[in-house]
Every structure is written in structure tokens, then in C-alpha cells.
PDB file of C-alpha atoms in Angstrom:
ATOM      1  CA  MET A   1      11.773  -4.828 -24.014  1.00 53.00           C
ATOM      2  CA  SER A   2      10.820  -4.739 -20.331  1.00 84.00           C
ATOM      3  CA  ARG A   3       9.410  -1.369 -19.305  1.00 92.00           C
ATOM      4  CA  LEU A   4      11.620  -0.948 -16.225  1.00 97.00           C
ATOM      5  CA  GLN A   5      14.837  -2.615 -17.316  1.00 96.00           C
ATOM      6  CA  GLY A   6      17.829  -1.362 -15.331  1.00 95.00           C
ATOM      7  CA  ARG A   7      15.795   0.473 -12.699  1.00 98.00           C
ATOM      8  CA  VAL A   8      15.605  -0.122  -8.967  1.00 98.00           C
ATOM      9  CA  VAL A   9      12.483   0.019  -6.790  1.00 98.00           C
ATOM     10  CA  LEU A  10      12.081   0.188  -3.028  1.00 98.00           C
ATOM     11  CA  VAL A  11       8.908  -1.558  -1.842  1.00 98.00           C
ATOM     12  CA  THR A  12       7.731  -1.264   1.750  1.00 98.00           C
ATOM     13  CA  GLY A  13       5.476  -3.942   3.219  1.00 98.00           C
ATOM     14  CA  ALA A  14       6.939  -6.266   0.584  1.00 98.00           C
ATOM     15  CA  ALA A  15       6.574  -9.598   2.387  1.00 98.00           C
ATOM     16  CA  ARG A  16       3.087 -10.490   1.209  1.00 98.00           C
ATOM     17  CA  GLY A  17      -0.185  -9.167  -0.218  1.00 98.00           C
ATOM     18  CA  GLN A  18       0.043  -6.014  -2.262  1.00 98.00           C
ATOM     19  CA  GLY A  19       3.699  -5.499  -1.349  1.00 98.00           C
ATOM     20  CA  ARG A  20       4.773  -8.865  -2.749  1.00 98.00           C
ATOM     21  CA  ALA A  21       2.689  -8.219  -5.866  1.00 98.00           C
ATOM     22  CA  HIS A  22       4.521  -4.915  -6.364  1.00 98.00           C
ATOM     23  CA  ALA A  23       7.936  -6.517  -5.961  1.00 98.00           C
ATOM     24  CA  VAL A  24       7.120  -9.314  -8.408  1.00 98.00           C
ATOM     25  CA  ALA A  25       5.475  -7.042 -10.981  1.00 98.00           C
ATOM     26  CA  PHE A  26       8.454  -4.673 -11.008  1.00 98.00           C
ATOM     27  CA  ALA A  27      10.863  -7.605 -11.296  1.00 98.00           C
ATOM     28  CA  ARG A  28       8.865  -8.991 -14.193  1.00 98.00           C
ATOM     29  CA  GLU A  29       9.332  -5.645 -15.940  1.00 98.00           C
ATOM     30  CA  GLY A  30      13.087  -5.803 -15.475  1.00 97.00           C
ATOM     31  CA  ALA A  31      13.634  -3.873 -12.222  1.00 98.00           C
ATOM     32  CA  ASP A  32      15.818  -4.862  -9.299  1.00 98.00           C
ATOM     33  CA  VAL A  33      14.160  -4.642  -5.883  1.00 98.00           C
ATOM     34  CA  VAL A  34      14.869  -3.392  -2.380  1.00 98.00           C
ATOM     35  CA  ALA A  35      12.219  -5.036  -0.192  1.00 98.00           C
ATOM     36  CA  VAL A  36      11.467  -4.244   3.438  1.00 98.00           C
ATOM     37  CA  ASP A  37       8.848  -5.452   5.881  1.00 98.00           C
ATOM     38  CA  ILE A  38       8.247  -6.012   9.544  1.00 97.00           C
ATOM     39  CA  ASP A  39       8.925  -9.279  11.379  1.00 95.00           C
ATOM     40  CA  ALA A  40       6.992  -8.667  14.573  1.00 95.00           C
ATOM     41  CA  PRO A  41       3.403  -8.236  15.721  1.00 96.00           C
ATOM     42  CA  ILE A  42       1.834  -4.822  16.258  1.00 97.00           C
ATOM     43  CA  GLY A  43      -0.265  -5.036  19.400  1.00 93.00           C
ATOM     44  CA  SER A  44      -3.359  -3.216  18.139  1.00 96.00           C
ATOM     45  CA  VAL A  45      -3.499  -5.032  14.788  1.00 97.00           C
ATOM     46  CA  PRO A  46      -6.158  -7.771  14.968  1.00 96.00           C
ATOM     47  CA  TYR A  47      -4.595 -10.113  12.378  1.00 97.00           C
ATOM     48  CA  PRO A  48      -1.102 -11.626  12.060  1.00 95.00           C
ATOM     49  CA  THR A  49       1.460  -9.264  10.563  1.00 96.00           C
ATOM     50  CA  ALA A  50       4.225 -10.340   8.192  1.00 96.00           C
ATOM     51  CA  GLN A  51       7.036 -12.647   9.251  1.00 96.00           C
ATOM     52  CA  ALA A  52      10.555 -13.259   7.969  1.00 96.00           C
ATOM     53  CA  ALA A  53       9.390 -16.380   6.092  1.00 97.00           C
ATOM     54  CA  ASP A  54       6.959 -14.240   4.107  1.00 98.00           C
ATOM     55  CA  LEU A  55       9.748 -11.928   3.002  1.00 98.00           C
ATOM     56  CA  GLU A  56      11.865 -14.937   2.046  1.00 98.00           C
ATOM     57  CA  GLU A  57       9.074 -16.072  -0.274  1.00 98.00           C
ATOM     58  CA  THR A  58       9.051 -12.653  -1.933  1.00 98.00           C
ATOM     59  CA  VAL A  59      12.803 -12.995  -2.451  1.00 98.00           C
ATOM     60  CA  ALA A  60      12.318 -16.407  -4.036  1.00 98.00           C
ATOM     61  CA  GLN A  61       9.664 -15.121  -6.428  1.00 98.00           C
ATOM     62  CA  VAL A  62      11.763 -12.147  -7.505  1.00 98.00           C
ATOM     63  CA  GLU A  63      14.877 -14.271  -7.997  1.00 98.00           C
ATOM     64  CA  ALA A  64      12.839 -16.759 -10.027  1.00 98.00           C
ATOM     65  CA  LEU A  65      12.390 -13.912 -12.514  1.00 98.00           C
ATOM     66  CA  ASP A  66      16.172 -13.564 -12.714  1.00 97.00           C
ATOM     67  CA  ARG A  67      16.199 -10.210 -10.946  1.00 98.00           C
ATOM     68  CA  ARG A  68      18.296  -9.120  -7.976  1.00 98.00           C
ATOM     69  CA  ILE A  69      16.754  -8.255  -4.626  1.00 98.00           C
ATOM     70  CA  VAL A  70      17.976  -6.835  -1.321  1.00 98.00           C
ATOM     71  CA  ALA A  71      15.511  -7.807   1.409  1.00 98.00           C
ATOM     72  CA  ARG A  72      15.756  -6.513   4.948  1.00 97.00           C
ATOM     73  CA  THR A  73      13.566  -6.510   8.038  1.00 97.00           C
ATOM     74  CA  ALA A  74      12.610  -2.901   8.649  1.00 97.00           C
ATOM     75  CA  ASP A  75       9.615  -1.344  10.369  1.00 97.00           C
ATOM     76  CA  VAL A  76       8.349   1.818   8.676  1.00 98.00           C
ATOM     77  CA  ARG A  77       7.937   3.234  12.186  1.00 98.00           C
ATOM     78  CA  ASP A  78      11.750   3.199  12.412  1.00 97.00           C
ATOM     79  CA  GLY A  79      13.302   5.847  10.209  1.00 97.00           C
ATOM     80  CA  ALA A  80      16.842   4.698  10.916  1.00 97.00           C
ATOM     81  CA  ALA A  81      16.047   1.138   9.777  1.00 97.00           C
ATOM     82  CA  LEU A  82      14.517   2.456   6.554  1.00 97.00           C
ATOM     83  CA  ALA A  83      17.521   4.682   5.916  1.00 97.00           C
ATOM     84  CA  ALA A  84      19.864   1.701   6.430  1.00 97.00           C
ATOM     85  CA  ALA A  85      17.880  -0.400   3.939  1.00 97.00           C
ATOM     86  CA  VAL A  86      18.056   2.410   1.392  1.00 98.00           C
ATOM     87  CA  GLU A  87      21.800   2.775   1.892  1.00 98.00           C
ATOM     88  CA  GLU A  88      22.279  -0.952   1.399  1.00 98.00           C
ATOM     89  CA  GLY A  89      20.205  -0.823  -1.758  1.00 98.00           C
ATOM     90  CA  LEU A  90      22.291   2.050  -3.097  1.00 98.00           C
ATOM     91  CA  ALA A  91      25.526   0.264  -2.218  1.00 98.00           C
ATOM     92  CA  THR A  92      24.313  -2.854  -4.052  1.00 98.00           C
ATOM     93  CA  PHE A  93      22.635  -1.350  -7.105  1.00 98.00           C
ATOM     94  CA  GLY A  94      24.095   2.149  -7.300  1.00 97.00           C
ATOM     95  CA  ARG A  95      20.761   3.849  -7.816  1.00 98.00           C
ATOM     96  CA  LEU A  96      17.148   4.024  -6.673  1.00 98.00           C
ATOM     97  CA  ASP A  97      14.535   5.056  -9.199  1.00 98.00           C
ATOM     98  CA  VAL A  98      11.168   4.229  -7.666  1.00 98.00           C
ATOM     99  CA  LEU A  99       9.516   4.130  -4.264  1.00 98.00           C
ATOM    100  CA  VAL A 100       6.345   2.132  -3.714  1.00 98.00           C
ATOM    101  CA  ALA A 101       5.264   3.146  -0.205  1.00 98.00           C
ATOM    102  CA  ASN A 102       2.859   0.281   0.389  1.00 98.00           C
ATOM    103  CA  ALA A 103       3.155  -0.738   4.057  1.00 98.00           C
ATOM    104  CA  GLY A 104      -0.132  -0.367   5.916  1.00 98.00           C
ATOM    105  CA  ILE A 105      -2.282  -1.773   8.701  1.00 98.00           C
ATOM    106  CA  PHE A 106      -6.004  -1.855   9.466  1.00 98.00           C
ATOM    107  CA  SER A 107      -8.191  -2.221  12.518  1.00 97.00           C
ATOM    108  CA  THR A 108     -11.799  -1.442  13.324  1.00 96.00           C
ATOM    109  CA  GLY A 109     -14.023   0.140  15.926  1.00 96.00           C
ATOM    110  CA  PRO A 110     -16.338   3.153  16.419  1.00 97.00           C
ATOM    111  CA  PHE A 111     -14.139   6.230  16.604  1.00 98.00           C
ATOM    112  CA  TRP A 112     -15.244   7.009  20.155  1.00 98.00           C
ATOM    113  CA  GLU A 113     -14.203   3.531  21.315  1.00 98.00           C
ATOM    114  CA  LEU A 114     -10.787   3.427  19.637  1.00 98.00           C
ATOM    115  CA  THR A 115      -7.898   3.578  22.053  1.00 97.00           C
ATOM    116  CA  GLU A 116      -5.254   6.211  21.544  1.00 97.00           C
ATOM    117  CA  GLN A 117      -2.786   3.406  20.842  1.00 97.00           C
ATOM    118  CA  GLN A 118      -4.965   2.021  18.041  1.00 98.00           C
ATOM    119  CA  PHE A 119      -5.177   5.473  16.481  1.00 98.00           C
ATOM    120  CA  ARG A 120      -1.462   6.141  16.879  1.00 98.00           C
ATOM    121  CA  ASP A 121      -0.431   2.777  15.419  1.00 98.00           C
ATOM    122  CA  VAL A 122      -2.489   3.293  12.269  1.00 98.00           C
ATOM    123  CA  LEU A 123      -1.223   6.830  11.760  1.00 98.00           C
ATOM    124  CA  ASP A 124       2.364   5.813  12.540  1.00 98.00           C
ATOM    125  CA  VAL A 125       2.396   3.058   9.906  1.00 98.00           C
ATOM    126  CA  ASN A 126      -0.019   4.318   7.257  1.00 98.00           C
ATOM    127  CA  LEU A 127       0.901   8.005   7.193  1.00 98.00           C
ATOM    128  CA  LEU A 128       4.141   8.643   9.037  1.00 98.00           C
ATOM    129  CA  GLY A 129       5.549   5.428   7.608  1.00 98.00           C
ATOM    130  CA  VAL A 130       4.901   6.741   4.106  1.00 98.00           C
ATOM    131  CA  TRP A 131       6.554  10.054   5.009  1.00 98.00           C
ATOM    132  CA  ARG A 132       9.580   8.265   6.503  1.00 98.00           C
ATOM    133  CA  SER A 133       9.942   6.136   3.366  1.00 98.00           C
ATOM    134  CA  MET A 134       9.820   9.245   1.196  1.00 98.00           C
ATOM    135  CA  THR A 135      12.408  11.068   3.278  1.00 98.00           C
ATOM    136  CA  ALA A 136      14.723   8.045   3.058  1.00 98.00           C
ATOM    137  CA  VAL A 137      14.806   8.155  -0.764  1.00 98.00           C
ATOM    138  CA  ALA A 138      14.225  11.836  -1.557  1.00 98.00           C
ATOM    139  CA  PRO A 139      17.843  13.060  -1.168  1.00 98.00           C
ATOM    140  CA  HIS A 140      19.127  10.471  -3.652  1.00 98.00           C
ATOM    141  CA  MET A 141      16.375  11.185  -6.164  1.00 98.00           C
ATOM    142  CA  ILE A 142      16.958  14.926  -5.825  1.00 98.00           C
ATOM    143  CA  GLU A 143      20.682  14.429  -6.434  1.00 98.00           C
ATOM    144  CA  ARG A 144      19.955  12.374  -9.573  1.00 97.00           C
ATOM    145  CA  GLY A 145      17.242  14.756 -10.769  1.00 98.00           C
ATOM    146  CA  SER A 146      14.699  12.026 -11.402  1.00 98.00           C
ATOM    147  CA  GLY A 147      12.475   9.508  -9.690  1.00 98.00           C
ATOM    148  CA  SER A 148       8.943   8.305  -9.176  1.00 98.00           C
ATOM    149  CA  MET A 149       7.174   7.875  -5.844  1.00 98.00           C
ATOM    150  CA  VAL A 150       3.990   5.795  -5.767  1.00 98.00           C
ATOM    151  CA  LEU A 151       2.151   6.102  -2.467  1.00 98.00           C
ATOM    152  CA  VAL A 152      -0.559   3.603  -1.560  1.00 98.00           C
ATOM    153  CA  SER A 153      -3.621   5.351  -0.175  1.00 98.00           C
ATOM    154  CA  SER A 154      -7.106   3.817  -0.439  1.00 98.00           C
ATOM    155  CA  VAL A 155     -10.628   4.556  -1.587  1.00 98.00           C
ATOM    156  CA  ASN A 156     -10.905   5.450   2.100  1.00 97.00           C
ATOM    157  CA  GLY A 157      -8.570   8.334   1.299  1.00 98.00           C
ATOM    158  CA  LEU A 158     -11.404   9.713  -0.838  1.00 97.00           C
ATOM    159  CA  ARG A 159     -14.398   8.856   1.338  1.00 96.00           C
ATOM    160  CA  GLY A 160     -15.138   7.963   4.953  1.00 95.00           C
ATOM    161  CA  ASN A 161     -15.244   4.538   6.517  1.00 95.00           C
ATOM    162  CA  ALA A 162     -17.767   3.980   9.296  1.00 94.00           C
ATOM    163  CA  GLY A 163     -16.024   1.774  11.792  1.00 95.00           C
ATOM    164  CA  ALA A 164     -12.489   2.660  10.712  1.00 97.00           C
ATOM    165  CA  ALA A 165     -12.209   6.436  11.024  1.00 98.00           C
ATOM    166  CA  HIS A 166      -8.539   6.237  11.998  1.00 98.00           C
ATOM    167  CA  TYR A 167      -7.766   4.250   8.851  1.00 98.00           C
ATOM    168  CA  ALA A 168      -9.655   6.712   6.654  1.00 98.00           C
ATOM    169  CA  ALA A 169      -7.910   9.639   8.351  1.00 98.00           C
ATOM    170  CA  SER A 170      -4.505   8.077   7.674  1.00 98.00           C
ATOM    171  CA  LYS A 171      -5.304   7.438   4.022  1.00 98.00           C
ATOM    172  CA  HIS A 172      -6.692  10.959   3.524  1.00 98.00           C
ATOM    173  CA  GLY A 173      -3.400  12.166   4.974  1.00 98.00           C
ATOM    174  CA  VAL A 174      -1.425  10.192   2.384  1.00 98.00           C
ATOM    175  CA  LEU A 175      -3.179  12.132  -0.371  1.00 98.00           C
ATOM    176  CA  GLY A 176      -2.357  15.476   1.239  1.00 98.00           C
ATOM    177  CA  LEU A 177       1.237  14.375   1.615  1.00 98.00           C
ATOM    178  CA  MET A 178       1.351  13.202  -2.010  1.00 99.00           C
ATOM    179  CA  ARG A 179      -0.002  16.463  -3.416  1.00 98.00           C
ATOM    180  CA  SER A 180       2.357  18.572  -1.309  1.00 98.00           C
ATOM    181  CA  ALA A 181       5.392  16.437  -2.116  1.00 98.00           C
ATOM    182  CA  ALA A 182       4.554  16.590  -5.831  1.00 98.00           C
ATOM    183  CA  LEU A 183       4.758  20.379  -5.638  1.00 98.00           C
ATOM    184  CA  GLU A 184       8.057  20.294  -3.779  1.00 98.00           C
ATOM    185  CA  LEU A 185       9.732  17.561  -5.823  1.00 98.00           C
ATOM    186  CA  GLY A 186       8.453  18.461  -9.275  1.00 98.00           C
ATOM    187  CA  PRO A 187      11.222  21.025  -9.894  1.00 98.00           C
ATOM    188  CA  HIS A 188      13.726  18.210  -9.239  1.00 98.00           C
ATOM    189  CA  GLY A 189      12.210  15.977 -11.926  1.00 98.00           C
ATOM    190  CA  ILE A 190      10.554  13.665  -9.405  1.00 98.00           C
ATOM    191  CA  ARG A 191       6.957  12.557  -9.876  1.00 98.00           C
ATOM    192  CA  VAL A 192       4.721  11.734  -6.899  1.00 98.00           C
ATOM    193  CA  ASN A 193       1.366   9.990  -7.273  1.00 98.00           C
ATOM    194  CA  ALA A 194      -0.975   7.822  -5.224  1.00 98.00           C
ATOM    195  CA  LEU A 195      -3.020   4.688  -5.780  1.00 98.00           C
ATOM    196  CA  CYS A 196      -6.377   4.313  -4.060  1.00 98.00           C
ATOM    197  CA  PRO A 197      -7.170   0.585  -3.977  1.00 98.00           C
ATOM    198  CA  GLY A 198     -10.654  -0.665  -3.306  1.00 97.00           C
ATOM    199  CA  LEU A 199     -11.325  -4.064  -1.758  1.00 97.00           C
ATOM    200  CA  VAL A 200      -8.216  -6.199  -2.360  1.00 98.00           C
ATOM    201  CA  ASP A 201      -7.855  -9.870  -1.405  1.00 97.00           C
ATOM    202  CA  THR A 202      -4.828  -9.900   0.916  1.00 97.00           C
ATOM    203  CA  PRO A 203      -4.039 -11.028   4.500  1.00 96.00           C
ATOM    204  CA  MET A 204      -5.251  -7.603   5.693  1.00 96.00           C
ATOM    205  CA  THR A 205      -8.765  -8.438   4.500  1.00 96.00           C
ATOM    206  CA  ASN A 206      -8.804 -12.072   5.588  1.00 96.00           C
ATOM    207  CA  TRP A 207      -9.455 -12.343   9.308  1.00 96.00           C
ATOM    208  CA  PRO A 208     -12.571 -13.036  11.420  1.00 96.00           C
ATOM    209  CA  GLY A 209     -13.416  -9.418  12.297  1.00 95.00           C
ATOM    210  CA  LEU A 210     -13.391  -8.365   8.675  1.00 95.00           C
ATOM    211  CA  TYR A 211     -15.486 -11.388   7.708  1.00 96.00           C
ATOM    212  CA  ASP A 212     -18.021 -10.277  10.333  1.00 95.00           C
ATOM    213  CA  ARG A 213     -18.116  -6.782   8.810  1.00 93.00           C
ATOM    214  CA  MET A 214     -18.620  -8.180   5.332  1.00 93.00           C
ATOM    215  CA  ALA A 215     -21.345 -10.550   6.555  1.00 94.00           C
ATOM    216  CA  GLY A 216     -23.074  -7.901   8.652  1.00 92.00           C
ATOM    217  CA  ARG A 217     -23.219 -10.267  11.616  1.00 94.00           C
ATOM    218  CA  PRO A 218     -20.973 -12.232  13.974  1.00 96.00           C
ATOM    219  CA  GLY A 219     -19.614 -15.521  12.709  1.00 97.00           C
ATOM    220  CA  GLY A 220     -18.752 -14.349   9.218  1.00 97.00           C
ATOM    221  CA  THR A 221     -16.786 -16.669   6.954  1.00 97.00           C
ATOM    222  CA  ARG A 222     -14.593 -16.515   3.886  1.00 97.00           C
ATOM    223  CA  ALA A 223     -17.701 -17.423   1.868  1.00 97.00           C
ATOM    224  CA  ASP A 224     -19.448 -14.348   3.287  1.00 95.00           C
ATOM    225  CA  PHE A 225     -16.454 -12.242   2.273  1.00 96.00           C
ATOM    226  CA  GLU A 226     -16.571 -13.548  -1.277  1.00 96.00           C
ATOM    227  CA  ALA A 227     -20.333 -13.040  -1.596  1.00 94.00           C
ATOM    228  CA  SER A 228     -20.230  -9.501  -0.177  1.00 94.00           C
ATOM    229  CA  ALA A 229     -17.256  -8.572  -2.345  1.00 94.00           C
ATOM    230  CA  LEU A 230     -19.407  -9.063  -5.458  1.00 94.00           C
ATOM    231  CA  HIS A 231     -21.435  -6.027  -4.341  1.00 92.00           C
ATOM    232  CA  TYR A 232     -18.379  -3.832  -3.809  1.00 92.00           C
ATOM    233  CA  GLY A 233     -17.799  -2.839  -7.419  1.00 93.00           C
ATOM    234  CA  ILE A 234     -19.763  -2.490 -10.626  1.00 93.00           C
ATOM    235  CA  LEU A 235     -17.965  -4.985 -12.860  1.00 92.00           C
ATOM    236  CA  GLY A 236     -20.132  -8.052 -13.336  1.00 89.00           C
ATOM    237  CA  GLY A 237     -18.922 -11.190 -11.624  1.00 89.00           C
ATOM    238  CA  GLN A 238     -15.845  -9.470 -10.169  1.00 91.00           C
ATOM    239  CA  GLY A 239     -15.356  -9.463  -6.407  1.00 94.00           C
ATOM    240  CA  ALA A 240     -12.294  -8.469  -4.410  1.00 97.00           C
ATOM    241  CA  LEU A 241      -9.406  -7.446  -6.630  1.00 97.00           C
ATOM    242  CA  GLY A 242      -6.232  -9.432  -6.731  1.00 97.00           C
ATOM    243  CA  PRO A 243      -3.198  -7.472  -5.514  1.00 98.00           C
ATOM    244  CA  GLU A 244      -1.756  -7.724  -9.032  1.00 98.00           C
ATOM    245  CA  ALA A 245      -4.327  -5.172 -10.187  1.00 98.00           C
ATOM    246  CA  ILE A 246      -2.758  -2.561  -7.919  1.00 98.00           C
ATOM    247  CA  ALA A 247       0.788  -3.587  -8.849  1.00 98.00           C
ATOM    248  CA  ASP A 248       0.049  -3.214 -12.563  1.00 98.00           C
ATOM    249  CA  ALA A 249      -1.041   0.375 -11.944  1.00 98.00           C
ATOM    250  CA  ALA A 250       2.116   1.064  -9.926  1.00 98.00           C
ATOM    251  CA  VAL A 251       4.294  -0.254 -12.757  1.00 98.00           C
ATOM    252  CA  TRP A 252       2.600   2.120 -15.193  1.00 98.00           C
ATOM    253  CA  LEU A 253       2.997   5.110 -12.862  1.00 98.00           C
ATOM    254  CA  ALA A 254       6.679   4.306 -12.368  1.00 97.00           C
ATOM    255  CA  GLY A 255       7.406   3.915 -16.060  1.00 96.00           C
ATOM    256  CA  ASP A 256       8.061   6.281 -18.932  1.00 95.00           C
ATOM    257  CA  GLY A 257       4.469   6.027 -20.141  1.00 96.00           C
ATOM    258  CA  ALA A 258       3.429   8.187 -17.192  1.00 98.00           C
ATOM    259  CA  TYR A 259       6.185  10.774 -17.682  1.00 97.00           C
ATOM    260  CA  GLY A 260       3.679  13.641 -17.593  1.00 98.00           C
ATOM    261  CA  VAL A 261       1.712  12.447 -14.556  1.00 98.00           C
ATOM    262  CA  THR A 262       2.282  13.804 -11.064  1.00 98.00           C
ATOM    263  CA  GLY A 263       0.218  14.938  -8.095  1.00 98.00           C
ATOM    264  CA  GLN A 264      -2.644  12.578  -8.937  1.00 98.00           C
ATOM    265  CA  ALA A 265      -4.697   9.980  -7.069  1.00 98.00           C
ATOM    266  CA  PHE A 266      -5.861   6.918  -9.010  1.00 98.00           C
ATOM    267  CA  PRO A 267      -8.703   4.740  -7.712  1.00 98.00           C
ATOM    268  CA  ILE A 268      -8.222   1.056  -8.566  1.00 98.00           C
ATOM    269  CA  ASP A 269     -11.546  -0.123  -7.208  1.00 96.00           C
ATOM    270  CA  ALA A 270     -13.635  -1.941  -9.850  1.00 95.00           C
ATOM    271  CA  GLY A 271     -15.866   1.133  -9.988  1.00 95.00           C
ATOM    272  CA  HIS A 272     -16.650   1.274  -6.273  1.00 94.00           C
ATOM    273  CA  LEU A 273     -16.468   5.075  -6.071  1.00 95.00           C
ATOM    274  CA  ALA A 274     -18.753   5.397  -9.098  1.00 94.00           C
ATOM    275  CA  MET A 275     -21.600   3.653  -7.275  1.00 92.00           C
ATOM    276  CA  PRO A 276     -24.401   5.856  -5.949  1.00 88.00           C
ATOM    277  CA  GLY A 277     -24.460   3.834  -2.733  1.00 78.00           C
ATOM    278  CA  PHE A 278     -27.229   3.452  -0.189  1.00 70.00           C
ATOM    279  CA  ASN A 279     -27.832   3.732   3.535  1.00 74.00           C
ATOM    280  CA  PRO A 280     -27.573   0.150   4.821  1.00 67.00           C
ATOM    281  CA  SER A 281     -29.197   0.911   8.185  1.00 74.00           C
ATOM    282  CA  PRO A 282     -31.671   3.798   7.962  1.00 79.00           C
ATOM    283  CA  VAL A 283     -33.299   5.128  11.119  1.00 86.00           C
ATOM    284  CA  ARG A 284     -37.041   4.587  10.674  1.00 80.00           C
ATOM    285  CA  PRO A 285     -39.802   6.547  12.407  1.00 81.00           C
TER     286      PRO A 285
END
């Protein structure tokens, strides 16, 4: 029997990458899906954001698994749009059991060179967007006396990121939000946990600036990304994770097998955080 048969999940950032993987994984386990994503660029984001055609492909993949899906364009910076998507999902399916707050963006730069707009955009999507998503579903879950919220943080929610301090700050914030919400929602039978992905192979990690970072020089390529990714974890021969690895963990957290788990952060990082690390650019006398 499918682990999530008869349940309904809301996935933000569902058009591609990790979000699509979440939608498909939940559908494969028997869940119906409410999927939202943006269909517009964000000025400070240095790679193309999702488009309507991407969300249509997610719909096709979910429907190919014989599951129902409500898909709507909604920006997690717009609380009213999120609330409308939730209401449509409730009107269609009659319930909402799981939230996967996945939508996120990334950009780079020394913290003292970041513009205020860059910092605000990352916080508005990665942290406030998670909070808005939670507030859109919390009243229904409280009324039903059950639910599971899975928030997507990052290994950068557990350690710093030189060159992306605003991203690390946003992902640290997600963990503080998760732990606080777990305390508040626990008495209502609602579990709240977070995933902390490591390096995942998605559109957010496939653009020239990120290739340059992975190569350690200008002119980086996809080949440089793949070679550098092999050093990111400790599992032999394994580079960047596929988004399905994160989705599999979300399915477990949402299901009955994790009934006693709340307020926890789970790294899915191929052992990255277990590595002792090294200083890649020491200052020499």
C-alpha cells in the first residue's frame, strides 16, 4: 500500500528541481498535490527562475502517476496568492495534510558588496516565504488536529557560506522558525521538521557563476561542477545529489513512520557536514 494514500500535500517551488521531485515523490506514494511556483524573474537572481511551462511539466508527471494536482502560479512573497492556492486546494480535495515549503533562491557576493535588494530578496523568498506558506496552512491543520510541515533549509542553515552570507542567514532562520513552530503546533498534533540538503543538482546550481565558484576560477563549466562535486561529500564516487534524495526524506517525514519526530533538522548531504574540512586559501607569512 502506498504510504501517503488519500493525503494531500502543498509543495512550493514545485515547477522544477527539488520542488518537482517532491511533487512526484508524494504522488508516487499516493498523495494528491497542490503545486505552486513563480512565473516571473526576480531581478537579483542570477539564473532563470521557473516559468509556467515548467509547472505544466510537473502537472504532467503527477498526472502520469494517476494522481490529482491543482497547480497555480503563486509567488511565496505574496501571502494572498498563497492563501488563494490553499483555498483552491481545500475546495478541490477537502483536506491538506502536508506542507513542503521548498521555494528558494540563491545568489552570491561578499556580504559587504551585497545590495540591500539582494539581501531582501533572499530573505523574502527563503525565510518569509516559508513563514507565509506555514501561515496559509496552519489554521486548517489546527482545525483538523493533525498535519506535517517539512521546511527546506540547507547545510548552510547549520554552517556559514563564504560568498553567500545572506543565503546562509535565511537558511539559519528557517531552522529557528521550524523549532519555534514545532513548539507552538505540537499541542495541536502537527509535526514540524526541516531538511538540510547539501549540494543538489538542480537549476539553482547550474549557471555560470556557480560553475566559477566550483572551479575556483572564471570560465567554469559543467564539467568543473561535476568534478568539484565529487569532493563535496564522503561517499565514494557520489557527486551532487539528485533532487529525489531530498524528496525521499520529505516523504518519510510526512508519513506515519515519522509519527514521533518533530522539531528536528535532517542533513541530506552525502556526509558533507561530517567532513573535517580545510582552509582552501590560507594567509601565508
